[in-house]
Short mmCIF file of C-alpha atoms and ligand atoms in Angstrom, two decimals:
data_model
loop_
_atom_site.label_atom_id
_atom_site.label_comp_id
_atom_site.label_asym_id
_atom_site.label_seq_id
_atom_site.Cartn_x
_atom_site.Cartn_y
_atom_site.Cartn_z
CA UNK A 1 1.53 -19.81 -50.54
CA UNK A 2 3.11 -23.17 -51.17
CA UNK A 3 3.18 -25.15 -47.94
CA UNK A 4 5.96 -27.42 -48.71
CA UNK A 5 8.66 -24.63 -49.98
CA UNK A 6 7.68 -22.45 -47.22
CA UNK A 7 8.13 -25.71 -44.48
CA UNK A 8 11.44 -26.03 -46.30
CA UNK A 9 12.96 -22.72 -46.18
CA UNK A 10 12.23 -21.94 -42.73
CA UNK A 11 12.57 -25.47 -41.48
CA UNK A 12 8.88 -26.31 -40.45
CA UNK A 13 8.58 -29.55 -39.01
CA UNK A 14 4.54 -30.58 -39.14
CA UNK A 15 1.48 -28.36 -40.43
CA UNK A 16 -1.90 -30.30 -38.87
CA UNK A 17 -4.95 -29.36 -40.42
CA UNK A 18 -8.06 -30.58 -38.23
CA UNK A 19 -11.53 -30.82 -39.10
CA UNK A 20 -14.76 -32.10 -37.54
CA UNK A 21 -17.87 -32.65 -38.77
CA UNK A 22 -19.57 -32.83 -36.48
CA UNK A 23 -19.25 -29.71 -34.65
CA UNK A 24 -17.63 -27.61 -37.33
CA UNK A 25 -13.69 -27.37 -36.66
CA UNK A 26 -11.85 -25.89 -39.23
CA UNK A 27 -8.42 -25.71 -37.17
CA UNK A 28 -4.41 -25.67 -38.51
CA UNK A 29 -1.89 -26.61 -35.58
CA UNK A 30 2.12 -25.48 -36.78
CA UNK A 31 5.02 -26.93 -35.39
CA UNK A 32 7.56 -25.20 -36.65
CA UNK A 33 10.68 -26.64 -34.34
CA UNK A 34 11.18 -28.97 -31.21
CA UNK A 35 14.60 -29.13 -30.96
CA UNK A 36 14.31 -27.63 -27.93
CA UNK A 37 10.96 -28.95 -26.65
CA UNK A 38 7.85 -29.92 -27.28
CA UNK A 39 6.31 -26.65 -29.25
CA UNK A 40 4.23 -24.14 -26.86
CA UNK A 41 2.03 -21.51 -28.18
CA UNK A 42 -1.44 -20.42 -28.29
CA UNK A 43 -4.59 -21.43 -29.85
CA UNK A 44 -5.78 -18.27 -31.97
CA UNK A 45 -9.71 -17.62 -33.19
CA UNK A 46 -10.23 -15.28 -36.02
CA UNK A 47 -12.70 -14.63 -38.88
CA UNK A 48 -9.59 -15.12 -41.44
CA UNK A 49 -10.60 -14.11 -45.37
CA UNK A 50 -10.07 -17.38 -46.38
CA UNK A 51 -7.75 -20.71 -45.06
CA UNK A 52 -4.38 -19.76 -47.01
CA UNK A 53 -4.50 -16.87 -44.75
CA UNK A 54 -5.27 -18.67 -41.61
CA UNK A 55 -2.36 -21.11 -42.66
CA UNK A 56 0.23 -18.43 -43.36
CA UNK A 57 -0.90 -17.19 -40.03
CA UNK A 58 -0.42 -20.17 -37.95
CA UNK A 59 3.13 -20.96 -39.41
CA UNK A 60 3.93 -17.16 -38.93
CA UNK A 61 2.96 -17.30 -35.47
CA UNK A 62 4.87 -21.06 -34.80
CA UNK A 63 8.19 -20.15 -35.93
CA UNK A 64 8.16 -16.24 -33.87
CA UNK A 65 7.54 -18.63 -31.03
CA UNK A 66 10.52 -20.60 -31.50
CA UNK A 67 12.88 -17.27 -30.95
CA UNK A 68 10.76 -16.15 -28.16
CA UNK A 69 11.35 -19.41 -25.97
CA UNK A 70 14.98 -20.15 -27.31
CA UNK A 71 15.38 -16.57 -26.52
CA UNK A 72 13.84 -16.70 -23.18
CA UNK A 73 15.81 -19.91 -22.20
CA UNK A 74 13.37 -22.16 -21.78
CA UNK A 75 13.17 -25.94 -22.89
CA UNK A 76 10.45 -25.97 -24.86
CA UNK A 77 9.99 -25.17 -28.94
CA UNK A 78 7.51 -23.07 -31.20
CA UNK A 79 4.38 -23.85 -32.47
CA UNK A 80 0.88 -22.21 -32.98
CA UNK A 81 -2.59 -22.89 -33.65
CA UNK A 82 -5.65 -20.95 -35.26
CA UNK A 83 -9.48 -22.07 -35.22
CA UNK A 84 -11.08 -20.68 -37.89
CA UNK A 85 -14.26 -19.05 -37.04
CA UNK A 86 -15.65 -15.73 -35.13
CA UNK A 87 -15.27 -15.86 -31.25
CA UNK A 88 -18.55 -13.96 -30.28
CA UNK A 89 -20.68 -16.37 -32.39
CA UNK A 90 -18.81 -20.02 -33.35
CA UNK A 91 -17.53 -21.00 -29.76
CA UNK A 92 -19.05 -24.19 -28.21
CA UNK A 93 -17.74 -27.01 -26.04
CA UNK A 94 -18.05 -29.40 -28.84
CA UNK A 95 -15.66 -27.29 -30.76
CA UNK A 96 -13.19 -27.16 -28.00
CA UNK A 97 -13.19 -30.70 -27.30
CA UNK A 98 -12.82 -31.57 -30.60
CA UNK A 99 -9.95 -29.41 -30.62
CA UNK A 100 -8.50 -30.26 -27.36
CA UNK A 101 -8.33 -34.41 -28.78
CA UNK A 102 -6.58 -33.04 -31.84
CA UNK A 103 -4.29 -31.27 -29.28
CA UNK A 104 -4.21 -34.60 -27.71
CA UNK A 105 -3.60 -36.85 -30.62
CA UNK A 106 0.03 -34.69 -30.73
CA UNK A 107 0.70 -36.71 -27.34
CA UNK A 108 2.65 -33.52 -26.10
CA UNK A 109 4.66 -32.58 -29.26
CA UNK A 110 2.45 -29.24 -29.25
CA UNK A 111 1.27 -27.49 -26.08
CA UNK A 112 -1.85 -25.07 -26.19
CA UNK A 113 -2.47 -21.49 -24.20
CA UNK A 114 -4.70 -18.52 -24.84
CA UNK A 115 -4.47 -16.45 -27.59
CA UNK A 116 -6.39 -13.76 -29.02
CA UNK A 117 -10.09 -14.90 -29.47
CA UNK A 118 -9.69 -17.56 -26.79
CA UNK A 119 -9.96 -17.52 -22.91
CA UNK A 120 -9.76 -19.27 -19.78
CA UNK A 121 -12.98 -21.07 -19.91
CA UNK A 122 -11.69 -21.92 -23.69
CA UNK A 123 -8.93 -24.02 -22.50
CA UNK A 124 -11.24 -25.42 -19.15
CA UNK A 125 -12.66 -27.41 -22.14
CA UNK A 126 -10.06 -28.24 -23.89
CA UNK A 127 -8.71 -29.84 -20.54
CA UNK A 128 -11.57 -32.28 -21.01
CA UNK A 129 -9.80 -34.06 -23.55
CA UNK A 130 -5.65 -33.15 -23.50
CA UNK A 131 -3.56 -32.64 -20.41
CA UNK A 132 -1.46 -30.51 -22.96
CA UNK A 133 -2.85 -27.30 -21.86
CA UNK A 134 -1.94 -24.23 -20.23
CA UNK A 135 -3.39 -21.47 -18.75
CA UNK A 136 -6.48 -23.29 -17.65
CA UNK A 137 -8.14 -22.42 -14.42
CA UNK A 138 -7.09 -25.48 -12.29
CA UNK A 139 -5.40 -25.45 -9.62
CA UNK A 140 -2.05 -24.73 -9.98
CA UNK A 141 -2.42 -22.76 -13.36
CA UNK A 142 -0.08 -19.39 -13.51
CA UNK A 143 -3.54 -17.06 -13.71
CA UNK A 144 -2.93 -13.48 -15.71
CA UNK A 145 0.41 -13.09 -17.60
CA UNK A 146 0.15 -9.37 -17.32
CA UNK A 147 2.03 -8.68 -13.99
CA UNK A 148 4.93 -11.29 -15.28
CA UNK A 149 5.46 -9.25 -18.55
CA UNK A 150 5.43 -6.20 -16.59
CA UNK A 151 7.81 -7.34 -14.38
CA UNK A 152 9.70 -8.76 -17.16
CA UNK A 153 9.67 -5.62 -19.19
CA UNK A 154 10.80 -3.45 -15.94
CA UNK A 155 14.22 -5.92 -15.72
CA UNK A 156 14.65 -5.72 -19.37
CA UNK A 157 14.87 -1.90 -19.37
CA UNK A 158 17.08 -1.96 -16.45
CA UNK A 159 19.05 -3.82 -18.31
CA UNK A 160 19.02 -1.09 -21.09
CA UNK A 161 19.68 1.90 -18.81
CA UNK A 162 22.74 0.18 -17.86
CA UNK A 163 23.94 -0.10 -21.25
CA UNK A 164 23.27 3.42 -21.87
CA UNK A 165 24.09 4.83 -18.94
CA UNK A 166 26.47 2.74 -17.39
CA UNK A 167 23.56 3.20 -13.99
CA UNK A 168 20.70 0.80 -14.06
CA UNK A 169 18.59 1.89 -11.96
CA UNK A 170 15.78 3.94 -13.36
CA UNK A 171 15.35 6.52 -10.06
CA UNK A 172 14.38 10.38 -11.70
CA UNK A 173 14.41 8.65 -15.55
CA UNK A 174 11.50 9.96 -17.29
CA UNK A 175 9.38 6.83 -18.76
CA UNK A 176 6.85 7.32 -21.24
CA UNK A 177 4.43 4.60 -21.63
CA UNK A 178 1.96 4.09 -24.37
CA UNK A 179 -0.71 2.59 -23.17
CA UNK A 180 -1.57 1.67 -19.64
CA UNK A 181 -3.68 -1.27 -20.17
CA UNK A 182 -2.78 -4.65 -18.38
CA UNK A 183 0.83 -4.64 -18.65
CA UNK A 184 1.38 -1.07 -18.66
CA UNK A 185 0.00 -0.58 -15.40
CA UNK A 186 1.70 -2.72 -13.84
CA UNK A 187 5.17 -1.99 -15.55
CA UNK A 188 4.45 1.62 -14.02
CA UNK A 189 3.76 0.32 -10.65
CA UNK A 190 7.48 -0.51 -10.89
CA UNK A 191 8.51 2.28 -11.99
CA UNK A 192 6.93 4.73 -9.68
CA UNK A 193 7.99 2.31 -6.70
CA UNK A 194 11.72 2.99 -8.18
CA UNK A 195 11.40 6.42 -8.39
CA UNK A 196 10.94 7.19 -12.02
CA UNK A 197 9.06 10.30 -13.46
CA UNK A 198 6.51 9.04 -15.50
CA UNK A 199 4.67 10.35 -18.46
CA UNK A 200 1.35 7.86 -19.68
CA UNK A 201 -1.22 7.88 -22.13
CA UNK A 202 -4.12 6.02 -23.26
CA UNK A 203 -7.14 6.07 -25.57
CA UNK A 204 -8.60 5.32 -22.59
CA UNK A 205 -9.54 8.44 -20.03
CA UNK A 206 -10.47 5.67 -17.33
CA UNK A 207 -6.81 3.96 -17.33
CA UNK A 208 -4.52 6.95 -17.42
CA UNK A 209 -6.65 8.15 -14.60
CA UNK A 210 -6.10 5.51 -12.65
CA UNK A 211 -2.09 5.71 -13.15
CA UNK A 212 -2.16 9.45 -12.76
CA UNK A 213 -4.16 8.63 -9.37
CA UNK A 214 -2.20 6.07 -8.24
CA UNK A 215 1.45 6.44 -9.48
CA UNK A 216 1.44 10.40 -9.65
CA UNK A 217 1.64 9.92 -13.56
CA UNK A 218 1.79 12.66 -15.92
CA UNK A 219 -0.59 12.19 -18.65
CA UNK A 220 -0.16 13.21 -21.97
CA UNK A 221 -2.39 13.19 -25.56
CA UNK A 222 -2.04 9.90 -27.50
CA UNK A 223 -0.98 11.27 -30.44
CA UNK A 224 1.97 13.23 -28.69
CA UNK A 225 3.14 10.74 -26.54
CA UNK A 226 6.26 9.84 -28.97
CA UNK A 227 7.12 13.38 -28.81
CA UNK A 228 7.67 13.83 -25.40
CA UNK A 229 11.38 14.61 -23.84
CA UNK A 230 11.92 10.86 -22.14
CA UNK A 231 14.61 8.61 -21.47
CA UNK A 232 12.49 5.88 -22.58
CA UNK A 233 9.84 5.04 -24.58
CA UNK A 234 8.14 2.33 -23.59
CA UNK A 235 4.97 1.23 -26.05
CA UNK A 236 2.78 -1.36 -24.15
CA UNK A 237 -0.31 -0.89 -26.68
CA UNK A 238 0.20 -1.19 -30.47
CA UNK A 239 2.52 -3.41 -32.90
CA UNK A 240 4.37 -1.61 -35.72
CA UNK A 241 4.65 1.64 -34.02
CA UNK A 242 8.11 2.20 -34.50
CA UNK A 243 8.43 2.75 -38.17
CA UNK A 244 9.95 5.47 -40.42
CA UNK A 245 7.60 8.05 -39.68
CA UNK A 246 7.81 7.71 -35.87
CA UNK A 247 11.44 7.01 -35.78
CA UNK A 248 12.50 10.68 -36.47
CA UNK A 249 10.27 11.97 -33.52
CA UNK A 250 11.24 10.12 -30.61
CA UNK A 251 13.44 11.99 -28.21
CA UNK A 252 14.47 8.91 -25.75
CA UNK A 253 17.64 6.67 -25.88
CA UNK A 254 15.86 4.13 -25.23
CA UNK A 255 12.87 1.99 -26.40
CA UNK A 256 11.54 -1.01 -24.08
CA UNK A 257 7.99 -2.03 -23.87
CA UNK A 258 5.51 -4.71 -23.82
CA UNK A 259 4.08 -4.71 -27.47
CA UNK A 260 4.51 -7.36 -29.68
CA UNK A 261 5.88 -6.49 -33.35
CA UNK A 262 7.02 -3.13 -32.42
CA UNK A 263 9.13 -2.33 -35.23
CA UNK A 264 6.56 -2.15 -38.95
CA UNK A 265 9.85 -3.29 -40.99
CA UNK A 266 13.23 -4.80 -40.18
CA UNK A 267 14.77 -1.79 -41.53
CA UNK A 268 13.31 0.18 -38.57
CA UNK A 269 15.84 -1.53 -36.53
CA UNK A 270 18.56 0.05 -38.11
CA UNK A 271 17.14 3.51 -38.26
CA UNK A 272 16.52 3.17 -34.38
CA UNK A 273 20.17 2.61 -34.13
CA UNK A 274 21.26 5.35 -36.66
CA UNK A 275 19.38 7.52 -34.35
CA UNK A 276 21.52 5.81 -31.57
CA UNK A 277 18.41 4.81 -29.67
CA UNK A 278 19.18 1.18 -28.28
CA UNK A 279 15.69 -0.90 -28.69
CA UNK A 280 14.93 -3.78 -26.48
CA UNK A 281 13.73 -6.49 -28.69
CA UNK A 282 9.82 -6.86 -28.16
CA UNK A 283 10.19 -10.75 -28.19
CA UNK A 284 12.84 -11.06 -25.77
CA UNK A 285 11.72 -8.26 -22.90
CA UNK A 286 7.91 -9.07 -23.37
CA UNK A 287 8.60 -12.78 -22.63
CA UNK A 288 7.53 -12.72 -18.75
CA UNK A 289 3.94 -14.20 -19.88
CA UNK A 290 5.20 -17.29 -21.61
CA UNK A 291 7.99 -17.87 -18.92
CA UNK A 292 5.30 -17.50 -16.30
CA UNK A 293 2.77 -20.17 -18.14
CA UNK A 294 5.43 -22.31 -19.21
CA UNK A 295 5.94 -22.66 -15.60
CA UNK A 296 2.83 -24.21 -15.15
CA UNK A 297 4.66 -27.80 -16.70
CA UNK A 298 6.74 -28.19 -13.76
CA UNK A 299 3.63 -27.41 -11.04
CA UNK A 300 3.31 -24.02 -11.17
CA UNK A 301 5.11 -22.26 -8.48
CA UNK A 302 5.08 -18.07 -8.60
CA UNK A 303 8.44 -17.06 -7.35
CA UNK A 304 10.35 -19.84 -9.14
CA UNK A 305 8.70 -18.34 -12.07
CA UNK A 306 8.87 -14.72 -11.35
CA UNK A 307 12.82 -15.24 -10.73
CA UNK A 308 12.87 -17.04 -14.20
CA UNK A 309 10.90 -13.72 -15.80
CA UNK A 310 13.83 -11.45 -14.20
CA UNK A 311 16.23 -13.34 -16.37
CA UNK A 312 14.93 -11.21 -18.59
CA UNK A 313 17.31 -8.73 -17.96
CA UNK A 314 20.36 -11.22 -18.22
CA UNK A 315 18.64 -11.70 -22.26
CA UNK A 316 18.33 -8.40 -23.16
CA UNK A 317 21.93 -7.44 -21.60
CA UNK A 318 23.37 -10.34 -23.49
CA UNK A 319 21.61 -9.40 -26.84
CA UNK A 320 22.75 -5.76 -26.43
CA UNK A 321 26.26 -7.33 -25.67
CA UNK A 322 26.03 -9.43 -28.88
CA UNK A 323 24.58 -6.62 -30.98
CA UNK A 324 27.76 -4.44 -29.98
CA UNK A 325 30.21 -7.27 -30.39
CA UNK A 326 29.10 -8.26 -33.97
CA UNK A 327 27.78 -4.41 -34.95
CA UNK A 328 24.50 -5.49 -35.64
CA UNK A 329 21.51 -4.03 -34.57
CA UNK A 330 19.38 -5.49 -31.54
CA UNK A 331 16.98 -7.09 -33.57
CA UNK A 332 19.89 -9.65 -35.33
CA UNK A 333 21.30 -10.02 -32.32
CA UNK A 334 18.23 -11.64 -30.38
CA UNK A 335 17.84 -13.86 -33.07
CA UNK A 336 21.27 -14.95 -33.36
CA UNK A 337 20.99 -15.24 -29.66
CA UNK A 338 18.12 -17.95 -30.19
CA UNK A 339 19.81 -19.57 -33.30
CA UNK A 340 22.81 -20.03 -31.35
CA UNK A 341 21.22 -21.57 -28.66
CA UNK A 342 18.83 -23.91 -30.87
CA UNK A 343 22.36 -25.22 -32.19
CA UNK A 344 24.21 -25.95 -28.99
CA UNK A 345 21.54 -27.67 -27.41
CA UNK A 346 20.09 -28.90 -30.36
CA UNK A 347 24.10 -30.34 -30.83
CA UNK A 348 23.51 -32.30 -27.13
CA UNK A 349 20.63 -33.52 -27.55
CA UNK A 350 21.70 -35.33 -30.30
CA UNK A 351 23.89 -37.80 -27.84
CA UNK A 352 22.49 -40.62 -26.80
CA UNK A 353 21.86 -40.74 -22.79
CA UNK A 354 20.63 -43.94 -21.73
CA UNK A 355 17.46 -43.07 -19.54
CA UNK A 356 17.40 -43.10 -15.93
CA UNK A 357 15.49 -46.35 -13.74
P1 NAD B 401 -4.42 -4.23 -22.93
O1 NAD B 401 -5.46 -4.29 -24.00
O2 NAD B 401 -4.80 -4.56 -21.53
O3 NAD B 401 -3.74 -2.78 -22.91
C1 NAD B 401 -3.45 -2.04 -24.05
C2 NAD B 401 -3.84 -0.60 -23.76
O4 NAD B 401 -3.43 0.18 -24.87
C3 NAD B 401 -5.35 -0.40 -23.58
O5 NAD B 401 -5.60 0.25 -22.35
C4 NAD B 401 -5.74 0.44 -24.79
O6 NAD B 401 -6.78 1.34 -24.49
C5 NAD B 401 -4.44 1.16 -25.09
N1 NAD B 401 -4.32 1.67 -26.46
C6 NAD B 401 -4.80 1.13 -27.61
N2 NAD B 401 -4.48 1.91 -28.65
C7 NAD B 401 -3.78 2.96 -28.15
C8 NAD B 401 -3.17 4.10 -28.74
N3 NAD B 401 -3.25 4.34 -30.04
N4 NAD B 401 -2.52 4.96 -27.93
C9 NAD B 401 -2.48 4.76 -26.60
N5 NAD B 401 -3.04 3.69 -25.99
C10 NAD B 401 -3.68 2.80 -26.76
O7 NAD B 401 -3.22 -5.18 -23.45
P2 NAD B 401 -2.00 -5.71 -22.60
O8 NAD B 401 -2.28 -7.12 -22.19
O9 NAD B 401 -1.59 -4.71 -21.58
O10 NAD B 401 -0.88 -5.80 -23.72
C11 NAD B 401 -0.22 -4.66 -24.22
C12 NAD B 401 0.69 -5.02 -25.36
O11 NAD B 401 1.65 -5.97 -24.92
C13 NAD B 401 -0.02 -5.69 -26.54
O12 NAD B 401 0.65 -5.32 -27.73
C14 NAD B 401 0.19 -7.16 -26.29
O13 NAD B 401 0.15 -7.92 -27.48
C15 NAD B 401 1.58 -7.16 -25.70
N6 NAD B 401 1.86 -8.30 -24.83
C16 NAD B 401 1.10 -8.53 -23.73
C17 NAD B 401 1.39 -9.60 -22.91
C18 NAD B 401 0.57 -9.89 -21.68
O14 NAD B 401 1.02 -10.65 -20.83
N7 NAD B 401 -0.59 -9.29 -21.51
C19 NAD B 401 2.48 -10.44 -23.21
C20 NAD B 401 3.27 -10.17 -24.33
C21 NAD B 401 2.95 -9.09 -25.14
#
């Protein structure tokens, strides 16, 4: 891939490569766009084949955060970063730190979090050296993003039964969920306390146990668990499960769940629809996590930020709104819904306010 084209096309602003001799860091930081903000997203680890593919990863990941915080209606932009290396053998606190003053030498135009391969004590380091860091274990810091993108996820499907069924409330709906993990669980804890019949399933025996236990779950076989006679699907464990083999199967009306890239191709947004099964998009209904951290600029504080996350369903309503108006399918529409929004405010910005004593 050809850094400049690509940084062109999609409007990149700033790919950072960092390195350190001393301790090893191989590191790219992507901003792809702070017209809204400065650019939040998470600090990745991963054995990648080689660095065009840990490149291509990091602008990937930058620019899918731009439409999830536009879309989420928060101030703040996208950007991404990836360390290059294996997280059960290459961590140290020299590498952290060394990434934490690259982080720093940004002065706030990127904002790290946890990602996959990196954890809280990660970004306890990283605090050494940048106060551009979230999800630390300070004081103050939002904690575990799972019970925000549950709760999230639950508004954002209310949101869909109304749509549906002109009813939102999800009382004697049959739920499927796909995995029961983190979010899962907790996104049936609302569910049962609603009154909804639900149906779970895991690879794990220990968690649909628990939710069986607890919740009075049905549990079902993993590989039957898009087959099952639902209202909605909800897939809180894999990306690209909704694709043309799965499509056919499903017997719900609608799809909402936690998972990030649900659908395997764009064109499985338009079967869904075909099918006329209205899908939440995953970026906009699994936002709760991000709203909940991002909280953590103003001093976190966990009901201003758990009233933000059940804006949620005000996003997904006005996506299915826009996806209706303009006869697109959900998946357009939440982007258009974050373009549109990049513009206007992107348009205001753009005047001159003198600043405040
Ligand atoms: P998790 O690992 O805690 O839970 C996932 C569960 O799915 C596990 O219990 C796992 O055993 C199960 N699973 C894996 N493969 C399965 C299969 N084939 N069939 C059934 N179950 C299977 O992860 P999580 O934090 O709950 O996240 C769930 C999904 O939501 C992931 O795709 C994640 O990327 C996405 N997500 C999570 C958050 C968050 O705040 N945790 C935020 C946004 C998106």
């Amino acid at each position: 891939m050809d850094i400049f084209p690509e940084m062109q096309r999609y409007g990149y602003e700033q790919v950072v490569l960092c390195h350190d001799r001393a301790t090893g860091l191989r590191a790219i930081i992507c901003i792809h766009d702070t017209t809204l903000g400065p650019g939040l997203g998470g600090c990745r680890m991963w054995t990648y084949p080689n660095e065009a593919a840990a490149v291509a990863d990091a602008m990937r990941l930058a620019r899918a955060m731009t439409y999830k915080t536009a879309a989420a209606g928060l101030d703040l932009g996208g950007a991404k970063a990836v360390i290059i290396g294996d997280p059960r053998t290459d961590k140290s606190e020299g590498l952290f730190r060394a990434f934490g003053r690259y982080v720093q030498s940004l002065q706030g135009r990127y904002i790290t979090a946890e990602d996959v391969g990196t954890t809280v004590d990660d970004m306890d380091i990283i605090r050494l050296e940048t106060e551009f860091v979230t999800g630390t274990s300070a004081a103050g810091s939002s904690g575990d993003p799972s019970p925000a993108t549950a709760f999230g996820v639950w508004r954002g499907m209310k949101a869909c039964a109304g749509a549906v069924w002109g009813e939102e409330s999800l009382q004697k709906r049959t739920v499927a969920i796909q995995g029961v993990g983190s979010v899962g669980y907790h996104l049936a804890e609302h569910l049962a306390d609603e009154g909804a019949r639900l149906v779970v399933t895991d690879i794990r025996a220990d968690k649909v146990e628990r939710v069986v236990k607890e919740f009075g779950a049905r549990a079902v076989d993993p590989d039957v668990v898009l087959d099952v006679d639902c209202d909605v699907f909800a897939p809180c464990a894999l990306g690209g499960v909704l694709n043309e083999n799965t499509i056919p199967r499903l017997k719900c009306k609608v799809v909402a769940g936690a998972a990030n890239n649900q659908l395997a191709t764009e064109d499985d947004a338009r079967r869904l629809a075909e099918r006329g099964i209205l899908w939440a998009p995953d970026y906009v209904i699994n936002a709760g996590g991000l709203i909940n951290v991002a909280d953590e600029l103003l001093g976190y504080d966990r009901d201003r930020a758990f009233r933000k996350v059940g804006d949620i369903y005000h996003n997904v309503r006005r996506v299915i709104e826009i996806a209706s108006a303009e006869g697109i399918p959900t998946s357009q529409a939440a982007d258009r819904m974050a373009e549109r929004r990049m513009e206007l405010i992107g348009k205001l910005k753009h005047k001159y306010i003198p600043r405040g004593r």
